[in-house]
Coordinates of N, CA and C and ligand atoms in Angstrom, one line a residue:
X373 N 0.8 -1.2 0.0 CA 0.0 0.0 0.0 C 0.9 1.2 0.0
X374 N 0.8 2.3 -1.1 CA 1.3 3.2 -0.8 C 0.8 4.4 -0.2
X375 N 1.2 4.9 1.0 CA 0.3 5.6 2.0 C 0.5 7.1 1.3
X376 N -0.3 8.1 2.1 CA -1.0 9.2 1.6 C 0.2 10.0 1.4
X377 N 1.8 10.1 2.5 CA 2.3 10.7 1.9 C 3.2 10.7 0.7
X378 N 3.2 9.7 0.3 CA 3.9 9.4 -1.4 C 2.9 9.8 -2.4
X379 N 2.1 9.4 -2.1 CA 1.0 9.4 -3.3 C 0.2 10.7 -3.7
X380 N 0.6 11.9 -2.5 CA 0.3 13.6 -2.5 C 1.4 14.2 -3.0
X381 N 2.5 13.8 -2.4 CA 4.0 13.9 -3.1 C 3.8 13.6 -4.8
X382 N 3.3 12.8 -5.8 CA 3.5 12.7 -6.7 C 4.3 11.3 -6.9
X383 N 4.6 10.5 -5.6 CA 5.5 9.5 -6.0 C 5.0 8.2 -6.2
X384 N 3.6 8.1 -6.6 CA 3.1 7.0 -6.7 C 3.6 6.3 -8.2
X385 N 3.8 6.2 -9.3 CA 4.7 6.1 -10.5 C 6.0 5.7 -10.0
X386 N 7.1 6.4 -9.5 CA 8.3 6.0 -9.2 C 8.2 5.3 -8.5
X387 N 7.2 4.9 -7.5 CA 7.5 3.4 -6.6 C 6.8 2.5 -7.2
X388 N 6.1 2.5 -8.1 CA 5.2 1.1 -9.1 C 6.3 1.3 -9.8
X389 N 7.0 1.7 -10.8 CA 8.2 1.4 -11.4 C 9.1 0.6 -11.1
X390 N 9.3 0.9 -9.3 CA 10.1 0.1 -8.6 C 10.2 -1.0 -8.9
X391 N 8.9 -1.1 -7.7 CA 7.9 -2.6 -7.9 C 8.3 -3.4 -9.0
X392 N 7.6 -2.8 -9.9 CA 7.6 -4.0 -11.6 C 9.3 -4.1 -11.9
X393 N 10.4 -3.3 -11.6 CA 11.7 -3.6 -12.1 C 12.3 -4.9 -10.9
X394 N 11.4 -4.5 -9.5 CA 11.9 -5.6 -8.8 C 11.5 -6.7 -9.4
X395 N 10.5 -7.2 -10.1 CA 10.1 -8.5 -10.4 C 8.6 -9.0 -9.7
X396 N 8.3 -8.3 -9.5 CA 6.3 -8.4 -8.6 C 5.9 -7.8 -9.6
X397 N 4.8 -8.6 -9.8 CA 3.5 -8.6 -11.0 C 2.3 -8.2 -9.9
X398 N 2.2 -7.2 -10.5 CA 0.6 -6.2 -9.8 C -0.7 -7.1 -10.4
X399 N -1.6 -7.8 -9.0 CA -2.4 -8.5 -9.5 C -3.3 -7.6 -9.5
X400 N -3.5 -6.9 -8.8 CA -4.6 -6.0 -8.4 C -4.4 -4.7 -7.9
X401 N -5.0 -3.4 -8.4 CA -4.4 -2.1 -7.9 C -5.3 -1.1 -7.9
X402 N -5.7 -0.1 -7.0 CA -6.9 0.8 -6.8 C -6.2 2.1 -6.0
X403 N -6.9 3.2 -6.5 CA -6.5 4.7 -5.4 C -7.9 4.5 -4.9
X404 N -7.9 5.0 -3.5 CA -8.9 5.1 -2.6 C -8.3 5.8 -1.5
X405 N -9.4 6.2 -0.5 CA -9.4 6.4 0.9 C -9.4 5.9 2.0
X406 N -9.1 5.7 2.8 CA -8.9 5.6 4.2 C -10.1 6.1 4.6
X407 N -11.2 5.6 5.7 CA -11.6 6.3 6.9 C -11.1 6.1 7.9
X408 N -11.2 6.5 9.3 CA -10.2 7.0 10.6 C -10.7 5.7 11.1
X409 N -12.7 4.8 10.8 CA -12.6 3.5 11.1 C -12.3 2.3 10.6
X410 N -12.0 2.7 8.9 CA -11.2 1.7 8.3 C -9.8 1.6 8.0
X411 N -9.3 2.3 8.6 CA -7.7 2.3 9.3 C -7.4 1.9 10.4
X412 N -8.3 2.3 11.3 CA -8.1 1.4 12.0 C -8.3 0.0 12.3
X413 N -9.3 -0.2 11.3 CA -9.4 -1.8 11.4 C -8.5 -2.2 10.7
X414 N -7.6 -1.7 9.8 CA -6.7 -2.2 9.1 C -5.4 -2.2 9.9
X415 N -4.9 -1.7 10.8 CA -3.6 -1.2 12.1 C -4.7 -2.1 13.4
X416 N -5.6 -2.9 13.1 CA -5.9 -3.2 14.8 C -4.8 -3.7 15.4
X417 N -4.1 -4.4 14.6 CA -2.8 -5.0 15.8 C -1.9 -4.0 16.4
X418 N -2.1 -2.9 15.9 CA -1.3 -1.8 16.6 C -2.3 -1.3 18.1
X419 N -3.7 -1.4 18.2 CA -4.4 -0.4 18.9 C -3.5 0.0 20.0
X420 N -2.8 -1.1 20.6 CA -2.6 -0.6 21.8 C -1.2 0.6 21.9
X421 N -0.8 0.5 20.9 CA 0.5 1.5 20.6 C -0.1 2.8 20.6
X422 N 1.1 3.4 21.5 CA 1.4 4.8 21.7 C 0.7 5.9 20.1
X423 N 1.4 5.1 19.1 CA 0.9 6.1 18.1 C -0.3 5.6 16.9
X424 N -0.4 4.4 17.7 CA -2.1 4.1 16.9 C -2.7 5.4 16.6
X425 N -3.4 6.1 17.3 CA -4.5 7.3 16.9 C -3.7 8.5 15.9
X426 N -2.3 8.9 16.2 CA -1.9 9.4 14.9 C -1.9 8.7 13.7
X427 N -1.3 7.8 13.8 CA -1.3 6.4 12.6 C -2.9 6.6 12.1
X428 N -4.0 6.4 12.5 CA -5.1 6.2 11.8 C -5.3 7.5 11.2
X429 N -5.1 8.5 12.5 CA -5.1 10.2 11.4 C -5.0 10.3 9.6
X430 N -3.1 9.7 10.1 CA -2.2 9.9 9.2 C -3.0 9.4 8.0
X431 N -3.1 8.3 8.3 CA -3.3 7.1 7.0 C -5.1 6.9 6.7
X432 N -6.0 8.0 7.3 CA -7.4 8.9 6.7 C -6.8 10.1 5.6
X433 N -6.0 10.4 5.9 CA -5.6 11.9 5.4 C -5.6 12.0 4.1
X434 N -5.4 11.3 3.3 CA -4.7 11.7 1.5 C -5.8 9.9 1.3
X435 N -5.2 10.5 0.0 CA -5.2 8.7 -0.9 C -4.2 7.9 -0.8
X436 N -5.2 6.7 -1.0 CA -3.8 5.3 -0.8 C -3.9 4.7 -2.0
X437 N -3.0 4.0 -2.4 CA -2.9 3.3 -3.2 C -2.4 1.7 -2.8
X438 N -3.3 0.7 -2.8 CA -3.0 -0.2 -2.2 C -3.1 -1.5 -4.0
X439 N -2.4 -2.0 -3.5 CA -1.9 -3.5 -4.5 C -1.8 -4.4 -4.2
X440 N -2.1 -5.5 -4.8 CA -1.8 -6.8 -4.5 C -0.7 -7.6 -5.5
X441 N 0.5 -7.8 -4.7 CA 1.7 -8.1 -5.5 C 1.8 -10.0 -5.6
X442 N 2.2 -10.4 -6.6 CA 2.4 -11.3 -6.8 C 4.3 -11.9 -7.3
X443 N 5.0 -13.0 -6.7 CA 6.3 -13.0 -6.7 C 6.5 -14.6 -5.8
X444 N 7.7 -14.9 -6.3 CA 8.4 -15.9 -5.7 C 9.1 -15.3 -4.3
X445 N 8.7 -15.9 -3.1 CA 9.3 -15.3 -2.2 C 8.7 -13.7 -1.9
X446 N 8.0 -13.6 -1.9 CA 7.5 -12.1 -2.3 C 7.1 -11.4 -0.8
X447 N 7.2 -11.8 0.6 CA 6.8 -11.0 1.6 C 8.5 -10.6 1.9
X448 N 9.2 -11.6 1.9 CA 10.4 -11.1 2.5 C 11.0 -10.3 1.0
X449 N 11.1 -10.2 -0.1 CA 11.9 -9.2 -0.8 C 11.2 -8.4 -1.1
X450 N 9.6 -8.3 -0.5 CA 9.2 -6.8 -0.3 C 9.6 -5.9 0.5
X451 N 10.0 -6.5 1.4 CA 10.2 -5.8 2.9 C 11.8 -5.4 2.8
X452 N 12.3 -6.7 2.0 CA 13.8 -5.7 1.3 C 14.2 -4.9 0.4
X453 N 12.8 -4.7 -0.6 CA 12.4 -2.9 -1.5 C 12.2 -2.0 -0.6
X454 N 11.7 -2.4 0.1 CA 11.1 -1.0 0.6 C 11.5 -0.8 2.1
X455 N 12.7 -1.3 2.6 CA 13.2 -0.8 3.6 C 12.7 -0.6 5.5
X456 N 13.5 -0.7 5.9 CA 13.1 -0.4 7.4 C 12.5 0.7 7.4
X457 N 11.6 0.3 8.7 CA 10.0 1.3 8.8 C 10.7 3.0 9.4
X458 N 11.9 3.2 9.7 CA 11.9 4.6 9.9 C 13.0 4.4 8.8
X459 N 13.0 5.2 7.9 CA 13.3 6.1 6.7 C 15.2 5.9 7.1
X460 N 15.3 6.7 8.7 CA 16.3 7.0 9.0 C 17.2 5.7 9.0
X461 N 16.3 4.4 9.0 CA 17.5 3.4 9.5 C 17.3 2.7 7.6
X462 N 16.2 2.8 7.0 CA 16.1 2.1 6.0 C 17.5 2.2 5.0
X463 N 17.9 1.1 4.3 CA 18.7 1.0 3.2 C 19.0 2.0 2.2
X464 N 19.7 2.3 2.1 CA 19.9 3.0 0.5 C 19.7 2.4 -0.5
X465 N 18.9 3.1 -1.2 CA 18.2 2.3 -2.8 C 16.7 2.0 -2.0
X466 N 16.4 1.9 -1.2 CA 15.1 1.3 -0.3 C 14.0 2.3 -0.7
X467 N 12.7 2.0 -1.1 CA 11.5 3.0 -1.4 C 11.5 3.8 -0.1
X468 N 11.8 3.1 1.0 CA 11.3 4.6 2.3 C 12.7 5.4 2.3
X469 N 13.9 4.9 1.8 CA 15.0 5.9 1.8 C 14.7 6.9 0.8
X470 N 14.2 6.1 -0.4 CA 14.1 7.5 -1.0 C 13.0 8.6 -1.0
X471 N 11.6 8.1 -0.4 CA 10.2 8.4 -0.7 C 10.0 8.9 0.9
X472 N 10.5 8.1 2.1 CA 9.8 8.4 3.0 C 10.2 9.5 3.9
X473 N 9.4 9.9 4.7 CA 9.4 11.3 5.2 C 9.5 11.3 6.4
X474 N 9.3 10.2 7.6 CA 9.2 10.0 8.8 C 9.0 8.8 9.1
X475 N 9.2 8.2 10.5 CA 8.4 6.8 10.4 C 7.3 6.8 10.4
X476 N 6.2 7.9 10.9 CA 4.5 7.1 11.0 C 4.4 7.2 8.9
X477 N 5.1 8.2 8.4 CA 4.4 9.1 7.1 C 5.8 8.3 5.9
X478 N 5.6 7.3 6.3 CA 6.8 6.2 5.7 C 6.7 5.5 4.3
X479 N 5.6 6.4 3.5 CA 5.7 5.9 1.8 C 5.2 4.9 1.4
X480 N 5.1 3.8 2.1 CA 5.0 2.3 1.9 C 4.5 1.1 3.3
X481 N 3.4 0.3 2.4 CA 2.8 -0.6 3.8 C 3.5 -1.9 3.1
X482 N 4.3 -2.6 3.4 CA 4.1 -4.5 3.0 C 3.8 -5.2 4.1
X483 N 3.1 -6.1 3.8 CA 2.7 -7.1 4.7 C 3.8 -7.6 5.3
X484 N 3.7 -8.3 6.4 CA 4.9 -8.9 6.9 C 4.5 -10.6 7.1
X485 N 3.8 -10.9 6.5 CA 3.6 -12.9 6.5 C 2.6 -13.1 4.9
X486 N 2.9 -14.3 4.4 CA 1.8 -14.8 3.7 C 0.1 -14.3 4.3
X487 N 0.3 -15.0 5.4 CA -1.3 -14.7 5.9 C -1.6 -13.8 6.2
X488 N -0.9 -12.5 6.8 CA -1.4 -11.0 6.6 C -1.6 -10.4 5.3
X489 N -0.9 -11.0 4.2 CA -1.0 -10.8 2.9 C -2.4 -10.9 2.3
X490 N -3.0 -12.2 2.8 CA -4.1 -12.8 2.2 C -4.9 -11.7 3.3
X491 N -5.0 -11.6 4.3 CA -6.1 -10.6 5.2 C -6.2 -9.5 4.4
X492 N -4.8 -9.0 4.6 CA -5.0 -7.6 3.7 C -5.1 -7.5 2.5
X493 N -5.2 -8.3 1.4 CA -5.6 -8.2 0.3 C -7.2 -8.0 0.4
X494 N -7.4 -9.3 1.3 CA -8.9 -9.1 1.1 C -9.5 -8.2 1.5
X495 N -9.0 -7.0 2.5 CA -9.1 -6.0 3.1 C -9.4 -5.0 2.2
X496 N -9.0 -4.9 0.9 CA -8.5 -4.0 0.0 C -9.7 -4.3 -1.2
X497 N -9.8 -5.6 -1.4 CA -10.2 -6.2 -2.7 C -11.4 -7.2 -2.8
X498 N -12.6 -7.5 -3.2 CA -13.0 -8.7 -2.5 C -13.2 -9.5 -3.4
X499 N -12.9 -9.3 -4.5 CA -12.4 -10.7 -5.6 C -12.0 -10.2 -6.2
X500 N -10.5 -11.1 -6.6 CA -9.8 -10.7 -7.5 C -9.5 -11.7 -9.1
X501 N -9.8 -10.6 -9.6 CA -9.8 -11.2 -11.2 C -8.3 -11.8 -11.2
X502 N -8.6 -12.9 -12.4 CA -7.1 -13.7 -13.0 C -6.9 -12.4 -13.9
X503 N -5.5 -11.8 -14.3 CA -5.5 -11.3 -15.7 C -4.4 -11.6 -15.9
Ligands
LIG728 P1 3.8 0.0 8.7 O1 4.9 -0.9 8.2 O2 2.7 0.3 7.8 O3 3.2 -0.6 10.1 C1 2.8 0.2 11.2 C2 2.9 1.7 10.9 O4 2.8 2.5 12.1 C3 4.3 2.0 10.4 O5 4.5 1.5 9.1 C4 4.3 3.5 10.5 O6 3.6 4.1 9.5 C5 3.5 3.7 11.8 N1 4.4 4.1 12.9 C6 4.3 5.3 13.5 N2 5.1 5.4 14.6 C7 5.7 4.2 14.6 C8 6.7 3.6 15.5 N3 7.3 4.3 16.5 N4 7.1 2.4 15.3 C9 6.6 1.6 14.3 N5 5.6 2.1 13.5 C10 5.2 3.4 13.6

């Protein structure tokens, strides 16, 4: 998912370019909104954190653009595109090094298991075409 501040920035293109040079095939892809209670049902595992209620702000605020990637191995060398979650510690060449702006306002959501993959797709999508 790319969160609202890349996608206000204009850098929604330069991180799908990414994407497709990494080798993930976009099965599915939409701009949409956030509401403050569909963010948070999407962060429930955060509720109890300190910056849940910013976090849901943040990620109501703009458009998202959320995808469903397809790849060999594809949770863990997503999470190695797009870098550790504060910007400051993430990789060079990493989408949050180059795109992100802060940790809550961090450019980019990847799943971190197969099965949060499948939650959050379905989260996003509720059938997804073959193409
Ligand atoms: P994400 O990988 O989408 O998962 C949880 C999000 O919470 C994270 O990226 C950030 O956008 C946000 N966040 C804000 N503050 C923190 C923090 N201190 N630690 C981790 N995540 C944070």
């Amino acid at each position: 998912m790319i969160k609202p501040d890349a996608v206000s920035a204009g850098n929604t293109g330069a991180i799908i370019k990414m994407i497709e040079e990494a080798g993930f095939r976009i099965v599915a892809m939409k701009k949409t909104q956030l509401t403050m209670e569909r963010a948070g049902q999407f962060y429930a595992i955060h509720k109890e954190r300190s910056f849940f209620n910013d976090l849901c702000t943040y990620m109501s605020s703009g458009a998202i653009v959320p995808m469903v990637l397809e790849k060999e191995n594809a949770v863990e060398d997503f999470r190695k595109l797009i870098g550790a979650t504060d910007p400051q510690k993430a990789a060079p060449g990493t989408i949050r090094n180059l795109f992100a702006k802060s940790i809550e306002a961090n450019a980019i959501h990847g799943s971190d298991s197969d099965a949060n993959a499948e939650i959050e797709s379905n989260f996003f999508f509720s059938h997804l075409e073959q193409f």
